[in-house]
Each structure stands twice: as structure tokens, then as C-alpha cells.
PDB file of C-alpha atoms in Angstrom:
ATOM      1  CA  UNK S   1      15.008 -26.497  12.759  1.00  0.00           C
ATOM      2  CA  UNK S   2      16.123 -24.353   9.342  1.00  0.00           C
ATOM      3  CA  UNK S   3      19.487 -24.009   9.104  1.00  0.00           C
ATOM      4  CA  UNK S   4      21.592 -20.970  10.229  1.00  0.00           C
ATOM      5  CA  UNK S   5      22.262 -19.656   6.250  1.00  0.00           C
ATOM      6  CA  UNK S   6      18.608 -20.302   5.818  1.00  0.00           C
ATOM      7  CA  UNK S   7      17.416 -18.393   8.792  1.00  0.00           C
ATOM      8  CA  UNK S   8      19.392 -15.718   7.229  1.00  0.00           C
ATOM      9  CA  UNK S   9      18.299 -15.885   4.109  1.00  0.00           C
ATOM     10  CA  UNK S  10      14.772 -15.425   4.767  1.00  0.00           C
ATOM     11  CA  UNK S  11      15.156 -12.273   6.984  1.00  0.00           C
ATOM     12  CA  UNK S  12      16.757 -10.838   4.201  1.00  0.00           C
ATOM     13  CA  UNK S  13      13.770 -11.664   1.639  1.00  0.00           C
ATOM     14  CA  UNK S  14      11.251 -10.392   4.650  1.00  0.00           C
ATOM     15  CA  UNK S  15      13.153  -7.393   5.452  1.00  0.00           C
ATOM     16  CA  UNK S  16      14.066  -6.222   1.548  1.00  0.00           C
ATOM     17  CA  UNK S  17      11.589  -8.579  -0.766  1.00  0.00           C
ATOM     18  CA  UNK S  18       8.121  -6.189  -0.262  1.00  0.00           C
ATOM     19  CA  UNK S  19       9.757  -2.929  -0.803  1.00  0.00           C
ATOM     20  CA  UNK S  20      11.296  -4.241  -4.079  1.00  0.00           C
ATOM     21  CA  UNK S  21       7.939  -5.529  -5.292  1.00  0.00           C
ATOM     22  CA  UNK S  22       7.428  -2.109  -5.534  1.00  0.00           C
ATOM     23  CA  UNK S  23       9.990  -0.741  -7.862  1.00  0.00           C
ATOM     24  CA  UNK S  24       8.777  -2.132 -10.940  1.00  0.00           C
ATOM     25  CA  UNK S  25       5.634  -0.629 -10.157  1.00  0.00           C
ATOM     26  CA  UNK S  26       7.505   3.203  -9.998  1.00  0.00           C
ATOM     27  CA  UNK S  27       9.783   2.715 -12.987  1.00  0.00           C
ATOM     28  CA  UNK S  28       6.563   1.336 -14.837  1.00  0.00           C
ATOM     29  CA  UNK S  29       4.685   4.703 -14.062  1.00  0.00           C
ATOM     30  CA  UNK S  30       7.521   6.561 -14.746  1.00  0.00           C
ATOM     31  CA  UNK S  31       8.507   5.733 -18.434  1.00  0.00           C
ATOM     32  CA  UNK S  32       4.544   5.647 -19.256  1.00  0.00           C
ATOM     33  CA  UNK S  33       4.329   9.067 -17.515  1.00  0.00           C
ATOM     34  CA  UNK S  34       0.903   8.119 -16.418  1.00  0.00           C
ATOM     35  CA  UNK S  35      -0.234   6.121 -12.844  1.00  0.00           C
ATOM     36  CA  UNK S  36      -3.331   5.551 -13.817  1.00  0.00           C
ATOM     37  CA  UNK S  37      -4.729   1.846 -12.978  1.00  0.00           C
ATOM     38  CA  UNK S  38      -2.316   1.931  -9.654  1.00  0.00           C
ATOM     39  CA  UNK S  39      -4.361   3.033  -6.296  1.00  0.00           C
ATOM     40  CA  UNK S  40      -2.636   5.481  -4.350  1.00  0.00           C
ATOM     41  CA  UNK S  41      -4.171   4.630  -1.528  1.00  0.00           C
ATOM     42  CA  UNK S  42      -2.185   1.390  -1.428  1.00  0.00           C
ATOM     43  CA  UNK S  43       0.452   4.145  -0.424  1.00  0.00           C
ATOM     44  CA  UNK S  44      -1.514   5.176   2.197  1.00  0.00           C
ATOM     45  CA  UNK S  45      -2.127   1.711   3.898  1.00  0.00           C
ATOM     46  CA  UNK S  46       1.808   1.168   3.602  1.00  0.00           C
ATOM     47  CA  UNK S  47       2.710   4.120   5.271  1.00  0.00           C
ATOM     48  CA  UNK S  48       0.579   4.372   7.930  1.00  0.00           C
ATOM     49  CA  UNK S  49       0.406   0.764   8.647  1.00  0.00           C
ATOM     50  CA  UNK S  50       3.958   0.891   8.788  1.00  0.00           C
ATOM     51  CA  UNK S  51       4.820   3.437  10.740  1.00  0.00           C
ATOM     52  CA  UNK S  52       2.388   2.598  13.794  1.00  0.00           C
ATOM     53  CA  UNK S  53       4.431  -1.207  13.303  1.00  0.00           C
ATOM     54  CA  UNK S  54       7.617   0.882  14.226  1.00  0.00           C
ATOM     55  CA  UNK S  55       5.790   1.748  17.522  1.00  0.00           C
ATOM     56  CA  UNK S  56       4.487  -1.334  18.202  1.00  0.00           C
ATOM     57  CA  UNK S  57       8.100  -3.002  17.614  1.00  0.00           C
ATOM     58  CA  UNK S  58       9.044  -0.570  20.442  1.00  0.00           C
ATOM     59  CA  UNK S  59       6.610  -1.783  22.670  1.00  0.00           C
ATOM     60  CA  UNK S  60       6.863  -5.163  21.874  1.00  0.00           C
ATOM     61  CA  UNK S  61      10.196  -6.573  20.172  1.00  0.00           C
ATOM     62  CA  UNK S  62       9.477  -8.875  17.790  1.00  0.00           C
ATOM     63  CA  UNK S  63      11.577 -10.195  14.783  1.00  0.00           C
ATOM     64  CA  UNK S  64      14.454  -7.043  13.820  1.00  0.00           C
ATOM     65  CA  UNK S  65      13.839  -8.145   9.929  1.00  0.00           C
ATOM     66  CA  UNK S  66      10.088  -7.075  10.422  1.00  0.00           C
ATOM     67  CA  UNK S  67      11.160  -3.732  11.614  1.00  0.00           C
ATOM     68  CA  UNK S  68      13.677  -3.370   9.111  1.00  0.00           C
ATOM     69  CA  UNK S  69      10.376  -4.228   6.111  1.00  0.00           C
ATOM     70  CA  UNK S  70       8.713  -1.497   7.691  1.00  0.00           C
ATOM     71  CA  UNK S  71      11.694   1.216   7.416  1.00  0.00           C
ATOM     72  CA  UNK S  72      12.116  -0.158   3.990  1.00  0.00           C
ATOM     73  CA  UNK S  73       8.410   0.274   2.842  1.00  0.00           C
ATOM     74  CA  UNK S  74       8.111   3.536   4.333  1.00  0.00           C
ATOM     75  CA  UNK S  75      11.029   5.012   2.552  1.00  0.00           C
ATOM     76  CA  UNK S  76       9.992   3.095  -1.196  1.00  0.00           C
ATOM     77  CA  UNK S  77       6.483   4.189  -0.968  1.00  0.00           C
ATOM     78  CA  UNK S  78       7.203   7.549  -0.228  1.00  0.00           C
ATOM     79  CA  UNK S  79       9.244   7.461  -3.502  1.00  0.00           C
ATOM     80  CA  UNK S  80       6.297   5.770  -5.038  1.00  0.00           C
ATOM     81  CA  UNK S  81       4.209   8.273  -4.382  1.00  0.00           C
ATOM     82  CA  UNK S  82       5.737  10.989  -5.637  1.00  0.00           C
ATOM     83  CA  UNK S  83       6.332   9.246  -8.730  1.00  0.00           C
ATOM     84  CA  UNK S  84       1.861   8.751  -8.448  1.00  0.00           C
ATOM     85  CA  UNK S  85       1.250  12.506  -8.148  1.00  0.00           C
ATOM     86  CA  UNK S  86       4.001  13.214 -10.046  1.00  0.00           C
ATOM     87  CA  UNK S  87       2.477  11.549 -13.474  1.00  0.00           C
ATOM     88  CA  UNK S  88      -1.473  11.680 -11.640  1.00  0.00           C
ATOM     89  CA  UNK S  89      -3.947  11.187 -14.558  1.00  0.00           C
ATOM     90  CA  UNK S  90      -5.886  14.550 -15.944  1.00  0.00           C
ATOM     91  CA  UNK S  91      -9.335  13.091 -14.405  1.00  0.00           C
ATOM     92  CA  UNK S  92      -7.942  12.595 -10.986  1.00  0.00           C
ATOM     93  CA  UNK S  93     -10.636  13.789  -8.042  1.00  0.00           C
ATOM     94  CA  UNK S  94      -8.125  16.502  -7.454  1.00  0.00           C
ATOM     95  CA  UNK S  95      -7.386  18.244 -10.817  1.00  0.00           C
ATOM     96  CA  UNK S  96     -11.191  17.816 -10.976  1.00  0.00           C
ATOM     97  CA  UNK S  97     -12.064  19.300  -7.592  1.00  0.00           C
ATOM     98  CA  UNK S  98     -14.686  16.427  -7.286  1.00  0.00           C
ATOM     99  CA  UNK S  99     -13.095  14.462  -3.800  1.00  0.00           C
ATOM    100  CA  UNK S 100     -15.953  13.266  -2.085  1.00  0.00           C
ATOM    101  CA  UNK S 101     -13.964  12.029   0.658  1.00  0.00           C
ATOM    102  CA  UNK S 102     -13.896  14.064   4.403  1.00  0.00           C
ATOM    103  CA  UNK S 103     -11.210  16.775   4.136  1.00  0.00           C
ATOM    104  CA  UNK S 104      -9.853  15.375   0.462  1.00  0.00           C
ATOM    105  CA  UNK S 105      -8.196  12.784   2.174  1.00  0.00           C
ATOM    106  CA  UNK S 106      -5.299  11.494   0.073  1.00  0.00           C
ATOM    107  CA  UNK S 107      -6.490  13.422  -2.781  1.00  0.00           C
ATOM    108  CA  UNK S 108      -4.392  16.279  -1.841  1.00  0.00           C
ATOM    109  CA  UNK S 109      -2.844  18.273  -4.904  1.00  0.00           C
ATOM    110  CA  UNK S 110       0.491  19.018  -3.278  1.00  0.00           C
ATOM    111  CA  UNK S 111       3.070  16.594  -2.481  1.00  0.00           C
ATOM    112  CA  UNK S 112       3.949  18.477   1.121  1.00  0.00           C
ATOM    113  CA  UNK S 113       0.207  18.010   2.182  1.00  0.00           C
ATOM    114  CA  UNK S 114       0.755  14.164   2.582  1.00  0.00           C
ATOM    115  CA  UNK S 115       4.120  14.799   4.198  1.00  0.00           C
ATOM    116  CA  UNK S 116       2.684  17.061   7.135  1.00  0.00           C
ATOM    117  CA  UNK S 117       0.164  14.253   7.613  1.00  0.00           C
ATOM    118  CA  UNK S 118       2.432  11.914   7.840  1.00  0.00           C
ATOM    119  CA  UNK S 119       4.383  13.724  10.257  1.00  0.00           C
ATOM    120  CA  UNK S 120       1.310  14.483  12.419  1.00  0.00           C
ATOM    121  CA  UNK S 121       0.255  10.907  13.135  1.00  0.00           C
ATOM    122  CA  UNK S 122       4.009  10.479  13.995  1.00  0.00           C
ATOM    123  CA  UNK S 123       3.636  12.992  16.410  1.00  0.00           C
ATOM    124  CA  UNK S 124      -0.063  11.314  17.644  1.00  0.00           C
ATOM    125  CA  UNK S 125       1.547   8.333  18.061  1.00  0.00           C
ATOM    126  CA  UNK S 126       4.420   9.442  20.367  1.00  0.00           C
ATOM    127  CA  UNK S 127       2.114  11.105  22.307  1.00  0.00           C
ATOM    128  CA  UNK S 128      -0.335   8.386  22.903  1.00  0.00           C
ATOM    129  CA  UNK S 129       2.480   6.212  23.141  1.00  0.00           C
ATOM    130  CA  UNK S 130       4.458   8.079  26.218  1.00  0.00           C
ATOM    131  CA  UNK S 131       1.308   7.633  27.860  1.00  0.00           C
ATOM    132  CA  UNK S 132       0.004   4.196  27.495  1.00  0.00           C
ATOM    133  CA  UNK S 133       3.279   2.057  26.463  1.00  0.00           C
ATOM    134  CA  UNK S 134       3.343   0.867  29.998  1.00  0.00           C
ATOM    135  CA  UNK S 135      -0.137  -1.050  29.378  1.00  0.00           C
ATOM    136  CA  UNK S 136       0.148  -4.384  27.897  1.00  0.00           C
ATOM    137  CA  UNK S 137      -3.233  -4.226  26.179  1.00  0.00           C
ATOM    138  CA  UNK S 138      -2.662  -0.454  24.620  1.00  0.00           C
ATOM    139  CA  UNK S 139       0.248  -2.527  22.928  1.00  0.00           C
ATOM    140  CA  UNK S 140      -1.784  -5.568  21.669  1.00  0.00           C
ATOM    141  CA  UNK S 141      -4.385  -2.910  20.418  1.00  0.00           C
ATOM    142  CA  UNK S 142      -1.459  -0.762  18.208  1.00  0.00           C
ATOM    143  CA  UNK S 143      -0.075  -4.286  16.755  1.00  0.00           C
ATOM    144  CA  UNK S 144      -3.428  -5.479  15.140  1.00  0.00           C
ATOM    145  CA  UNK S 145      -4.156  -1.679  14.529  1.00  0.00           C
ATOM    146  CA  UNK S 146      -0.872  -1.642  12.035  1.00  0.00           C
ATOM    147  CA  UNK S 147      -1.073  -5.259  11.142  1.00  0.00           C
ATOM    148  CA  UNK S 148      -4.848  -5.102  10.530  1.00  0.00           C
ATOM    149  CA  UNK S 149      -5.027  -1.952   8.320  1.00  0.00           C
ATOM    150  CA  UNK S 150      -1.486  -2.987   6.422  1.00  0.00           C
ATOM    151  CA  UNK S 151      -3.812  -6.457   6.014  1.00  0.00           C
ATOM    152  CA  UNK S 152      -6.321  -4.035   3.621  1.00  0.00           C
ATOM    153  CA  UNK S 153      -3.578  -3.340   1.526  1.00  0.00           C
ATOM    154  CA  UNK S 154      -5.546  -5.295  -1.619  1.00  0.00           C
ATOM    155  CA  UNK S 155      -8.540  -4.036  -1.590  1.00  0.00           C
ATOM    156  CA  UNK S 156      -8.687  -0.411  -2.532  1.00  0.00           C
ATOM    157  CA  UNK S 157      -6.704  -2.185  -5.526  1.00  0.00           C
ATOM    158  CA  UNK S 158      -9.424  -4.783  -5.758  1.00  0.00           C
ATOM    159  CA  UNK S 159     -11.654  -1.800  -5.914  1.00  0.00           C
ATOM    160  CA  UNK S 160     -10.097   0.449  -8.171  1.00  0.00           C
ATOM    161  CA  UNK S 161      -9.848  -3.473 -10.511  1.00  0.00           C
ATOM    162  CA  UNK S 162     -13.993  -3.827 -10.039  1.00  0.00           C
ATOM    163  CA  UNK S 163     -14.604  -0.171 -11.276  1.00  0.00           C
ATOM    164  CA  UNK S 164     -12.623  -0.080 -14.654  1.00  0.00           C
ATOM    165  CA  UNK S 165     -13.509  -3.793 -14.995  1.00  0.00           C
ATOM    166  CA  UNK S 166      -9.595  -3.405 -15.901  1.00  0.00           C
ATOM    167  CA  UNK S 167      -6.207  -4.151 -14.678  1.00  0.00           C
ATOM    168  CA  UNK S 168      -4.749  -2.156 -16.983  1.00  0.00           C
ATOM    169  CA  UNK S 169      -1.647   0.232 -15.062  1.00  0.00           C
ATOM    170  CA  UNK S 170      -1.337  -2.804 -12.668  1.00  0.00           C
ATOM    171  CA  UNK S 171       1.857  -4.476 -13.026  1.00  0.00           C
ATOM    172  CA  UNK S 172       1.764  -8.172 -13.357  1.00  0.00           C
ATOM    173  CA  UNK S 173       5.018  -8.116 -11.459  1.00  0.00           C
ATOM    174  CA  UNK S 174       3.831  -6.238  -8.453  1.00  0.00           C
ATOM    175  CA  UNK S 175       0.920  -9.036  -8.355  1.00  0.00           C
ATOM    176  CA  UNK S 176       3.234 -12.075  -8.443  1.00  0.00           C
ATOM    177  CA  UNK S 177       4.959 -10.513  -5.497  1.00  0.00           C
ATOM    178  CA  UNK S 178       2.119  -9.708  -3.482  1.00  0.00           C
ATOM    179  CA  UNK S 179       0.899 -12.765  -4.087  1.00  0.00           C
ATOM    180  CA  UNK S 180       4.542 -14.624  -3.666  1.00  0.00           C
ATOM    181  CA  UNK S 181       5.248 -12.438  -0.784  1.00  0.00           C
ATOM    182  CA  UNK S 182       2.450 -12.614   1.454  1.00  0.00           C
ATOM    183  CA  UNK S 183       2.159 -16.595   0.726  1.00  0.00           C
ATOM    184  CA  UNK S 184       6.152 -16.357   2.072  1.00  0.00           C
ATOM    185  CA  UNK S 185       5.077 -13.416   4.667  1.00  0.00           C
ATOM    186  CA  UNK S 186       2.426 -15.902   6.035  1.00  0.00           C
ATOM    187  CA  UNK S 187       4.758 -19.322   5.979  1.00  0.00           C
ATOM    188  CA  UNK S 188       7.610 -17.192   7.464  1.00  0.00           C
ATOM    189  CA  UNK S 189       4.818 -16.096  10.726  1.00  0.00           C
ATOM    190  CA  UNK S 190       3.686 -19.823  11.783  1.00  0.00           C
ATOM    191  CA  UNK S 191       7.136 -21.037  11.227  1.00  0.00           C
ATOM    192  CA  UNK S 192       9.331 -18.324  13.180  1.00  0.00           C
ATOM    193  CA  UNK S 193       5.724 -18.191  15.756  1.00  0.00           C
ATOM    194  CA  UNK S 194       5.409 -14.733  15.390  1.00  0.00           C
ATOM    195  CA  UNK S 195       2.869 -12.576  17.666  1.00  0.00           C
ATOM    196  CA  UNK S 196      -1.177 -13.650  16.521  1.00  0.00           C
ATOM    197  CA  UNK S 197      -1.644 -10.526  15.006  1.00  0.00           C
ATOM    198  CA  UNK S 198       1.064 -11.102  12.460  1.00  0.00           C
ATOM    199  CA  UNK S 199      -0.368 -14.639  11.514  1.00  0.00           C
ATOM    200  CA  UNK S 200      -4.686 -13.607  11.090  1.00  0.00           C
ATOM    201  CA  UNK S 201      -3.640 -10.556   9.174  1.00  0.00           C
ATOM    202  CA  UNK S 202      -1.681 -12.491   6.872  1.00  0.00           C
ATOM    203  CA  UNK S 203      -3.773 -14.794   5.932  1.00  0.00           C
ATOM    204  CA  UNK S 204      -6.722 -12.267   5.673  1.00  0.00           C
ATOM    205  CA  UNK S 205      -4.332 -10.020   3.259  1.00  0.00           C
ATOM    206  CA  UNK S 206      -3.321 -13.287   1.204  1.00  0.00           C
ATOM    207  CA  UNK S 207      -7.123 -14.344   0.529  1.00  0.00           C
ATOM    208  CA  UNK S 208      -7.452 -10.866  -1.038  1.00  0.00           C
ATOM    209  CA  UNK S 209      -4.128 -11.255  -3.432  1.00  0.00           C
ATOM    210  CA  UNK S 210      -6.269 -14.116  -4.652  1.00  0.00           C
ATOM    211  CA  UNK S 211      -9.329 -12.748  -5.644  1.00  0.00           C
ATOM    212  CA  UNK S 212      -6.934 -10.180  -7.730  1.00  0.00           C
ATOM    213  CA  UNK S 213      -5.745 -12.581  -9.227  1.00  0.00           C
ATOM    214  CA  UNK S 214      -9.444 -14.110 -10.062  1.00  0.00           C
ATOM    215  CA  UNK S 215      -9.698 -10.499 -11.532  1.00  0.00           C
ATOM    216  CA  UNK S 216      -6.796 -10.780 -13.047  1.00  0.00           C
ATOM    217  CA  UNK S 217      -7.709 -13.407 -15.191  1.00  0.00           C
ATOM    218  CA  UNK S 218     -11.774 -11.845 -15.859  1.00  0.00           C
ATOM    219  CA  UNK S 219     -10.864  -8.836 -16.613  1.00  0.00           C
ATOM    220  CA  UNK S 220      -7.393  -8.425 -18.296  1.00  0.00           C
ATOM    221  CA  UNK S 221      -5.149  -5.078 -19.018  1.00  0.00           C
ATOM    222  CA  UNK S 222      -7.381  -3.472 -21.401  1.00  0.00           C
ATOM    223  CA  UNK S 223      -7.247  -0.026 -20.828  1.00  0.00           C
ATOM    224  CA  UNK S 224     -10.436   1.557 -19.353  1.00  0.00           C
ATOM    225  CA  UNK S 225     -12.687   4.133 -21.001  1.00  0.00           C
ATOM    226  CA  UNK S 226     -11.384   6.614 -18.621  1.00  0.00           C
ATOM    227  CA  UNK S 227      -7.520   6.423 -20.871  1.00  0.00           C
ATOM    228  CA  UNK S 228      -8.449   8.034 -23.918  1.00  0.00           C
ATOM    229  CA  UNK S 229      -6.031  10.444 -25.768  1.00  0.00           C
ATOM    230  CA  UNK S 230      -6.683  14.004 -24.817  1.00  0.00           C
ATOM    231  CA  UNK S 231      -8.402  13.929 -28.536  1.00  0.00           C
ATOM    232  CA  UNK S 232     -10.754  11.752 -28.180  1.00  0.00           C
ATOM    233  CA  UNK S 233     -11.652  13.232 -24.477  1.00  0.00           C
ATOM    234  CA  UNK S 234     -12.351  16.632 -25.922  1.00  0.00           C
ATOM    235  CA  UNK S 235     -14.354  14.799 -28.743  1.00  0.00           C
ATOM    236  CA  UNK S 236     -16.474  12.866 -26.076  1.00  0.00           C
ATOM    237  CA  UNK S 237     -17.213  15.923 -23.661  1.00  0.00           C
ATOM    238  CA  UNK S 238     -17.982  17.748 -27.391  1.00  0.00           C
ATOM    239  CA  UNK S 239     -20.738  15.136 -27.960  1.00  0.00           C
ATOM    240  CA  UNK S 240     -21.924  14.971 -24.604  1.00  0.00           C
ATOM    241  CA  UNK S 241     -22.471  18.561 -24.662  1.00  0.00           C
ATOM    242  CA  UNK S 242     -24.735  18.497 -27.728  1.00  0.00           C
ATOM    243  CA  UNK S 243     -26.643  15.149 -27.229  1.00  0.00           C
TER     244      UNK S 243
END
């Protein structure tokens, strides 16, 4: 058995590590004044993920330092993605008015849109929650909901990666710690026993981080052709136009 100071220790990197992995990312967006390369939908997965994982921890109490990650994560990726639409790239599906998803979904071109969504599956979830917390399966269902979908985190990054054939915007820092964190994340599950759901989406979400990095190393930070100086942009469309 770990030692008392160790215990400690590594509730304090589950709890705080993941949403510091994060800042890098933000300040890196911020002095480029450009996102582009970063997948806001990895906002999306943290948030919601996150905030059903509050109500599951209220239906079933697992470790306090997991509930305390999700508080964390939901505050620094709501500051992330501000920071995202904040410095969103001219070509983005919503400047464009080319979403193809259902209802624009997180392609919204105002920063309150994502808020009142946010606060709508809050209210869902009490809702549902009132109702069936007393079930023991309803419960089981809402942890591998959150821990399943938070488990996706990767790939619309793995995505984004395949279609620019770049991981250029991407910090290498926030890949070292997904990569670092969810290999800790994972060790952290089997060896505190942590509910099943915790330990299958762990190791699902770490076998992702590594085909990043497989990216990672075939694709490099080259920018795409979709970062081109508003010059040359003009100059393409120009040519486009006449060919």
C-alpha cells in the first residue's frame, strides 16, 4: 500500500494535472491570436462529459479528487473556449455560414449560445436525475455515458490532424500531457480500483493519445494550406475565379 504523502500527492496531480494541460494550449492561441489547428470540439467533450460526471459522483461517490478534475476542467475549458472563438480563424464554418452539422452545433457565432446550452443539459440532467437517481442501473448508464464520451476526447483532434495532414496549432505540450496524463489517469484507476467505467474508458482514450502521437511524428507542424496570409487568400480565390 502507497504511502499516506503519496496517496496525497496523486489526488492532487488527478484533481489539478488535466486542467493545467490545458493552459499552454490558451496562452499559445492567445499570443498567436489565431486557434486554428486546435478542435473546439475537444471543448465540447470536456464540458459535457464533465458535467454529467458531477451527476454521476452524486449518485455514486467515488474518489472526491475525480470530482474535483471535473470542476476544474469545466471551469479551464470554458476559459479555453472563449479564448477559441475569441481568435476563431476567418474560414471557420461559422464566419462562412457553411455548418453542415444539425442546428450548427458548436459552430455557434456567439459566445452566450454555448453557455445557454450548457445550462440546458444542466437543467436535463437534474430533471432526469430527480427521477431516476433511485435506480441503480440509470446510475451505471450516466457513469459510462460521461466516462465514455469524455473517452472520445482524441479523436475529433485525430480528425481535425488527418484532414490538414498537419499538427500545426497543436501544442506539443498539451500532447505530452494527454498522453502523460491519461497513462497516469489509467495507472491511478486499477491501482485506487475505481468503478469499471473509469478503467475501459481509460484505456480506450489512451490508445487514441497514441495514434496522435503516430501522427505526430507523419505529419509534423507544418502549417496547412488553409493558413495563408489574408494576401495570398485573396490571390488564390482571384485565380480560382478566373481559371
Amino acid at each position: 500500500m502507497a504511502p499516506a504523502w503519496m496517496s496525497m500527492l496523486f489526488s492532487i496531480g488527478m484533481a489539478v494535472g488535466p486542467a493545467l494541460v490545458y493552459a499552454d494550449q490558451g496562452i499559445s492561441i492567445y499570443r498567436k491570436k489565431d486557434s486554428t489547428g486546435f478542435s473546439r470540439d475537444v471543448c465540447a467533450i470536456l464540458l459535457i462529459s464533465n458535467i454529467t460526471r458531477c451527476f454521476f459522483w452524486l449518485g455514486r461517490r467515488f474518489e472526491f479528487p475525480l470530482l474535483m478534475q471535473s470542476v476544474l476542467l469545466i471551469l479551464s475549458q470554458l476559459a479555453l473556449l472563449h479564448i477559441c472563438l475569441l481568435y476563431r480563424p476567418t474560414l471557420s464554418p461559422e464566419d462562412l455560414g457553411n455548418s453542415t452539422r444539425p442546428f450548427k452545433f458548436w459552430q455557434w457565432t456567439t459566445y452566450g449560445q454555448y453557455i445557454e446550452f450548457l445550462a440546458a443539459q444542466i437543467l436535463c440532467l437534474t430533471i432526469v436525475f430527480l427521477i431516476f437517481s433511485r435506480f441503480d442501473v440509470f446510475i451505471s448508464i450516466l457513469g459510462f455515458a460521461a466516462l465514455g464520451l469524455e473517452s472520445t476526447l482524441p479523436i475529433p483532434q485525430l480528425i481535425s490532424n488527418f484532414k490538414n495532414k498537419s499538427l500545426y496549432g497543436f501544442r506539443s505540450s498539451t500532447l505530452i500531457g494527454w498522453v502523460g496524463g491519461d497513462t497516469f489517469k489509467t495507472v491511478y484507476f486499477f491501482l485506487q480500483d475505481s468503478p469499471l467505467p473509469f478503467k475501459v474508458c481509460a484505456i480506450f482514450q489512451l490508445s487514441i493519445d497514441c495514434s496522435i502521437v503516430v501522427q505526430r511524428f507523419m505529419y509534423g507542424d507544418t502549417p496547412p494550406a488553409t493558413v495563408l496570409p489574408e494576401d495570398d487568400i485573396e490571390e488564390s480565390l482571384r485565380l480560382e475565379l478566373e481559371a
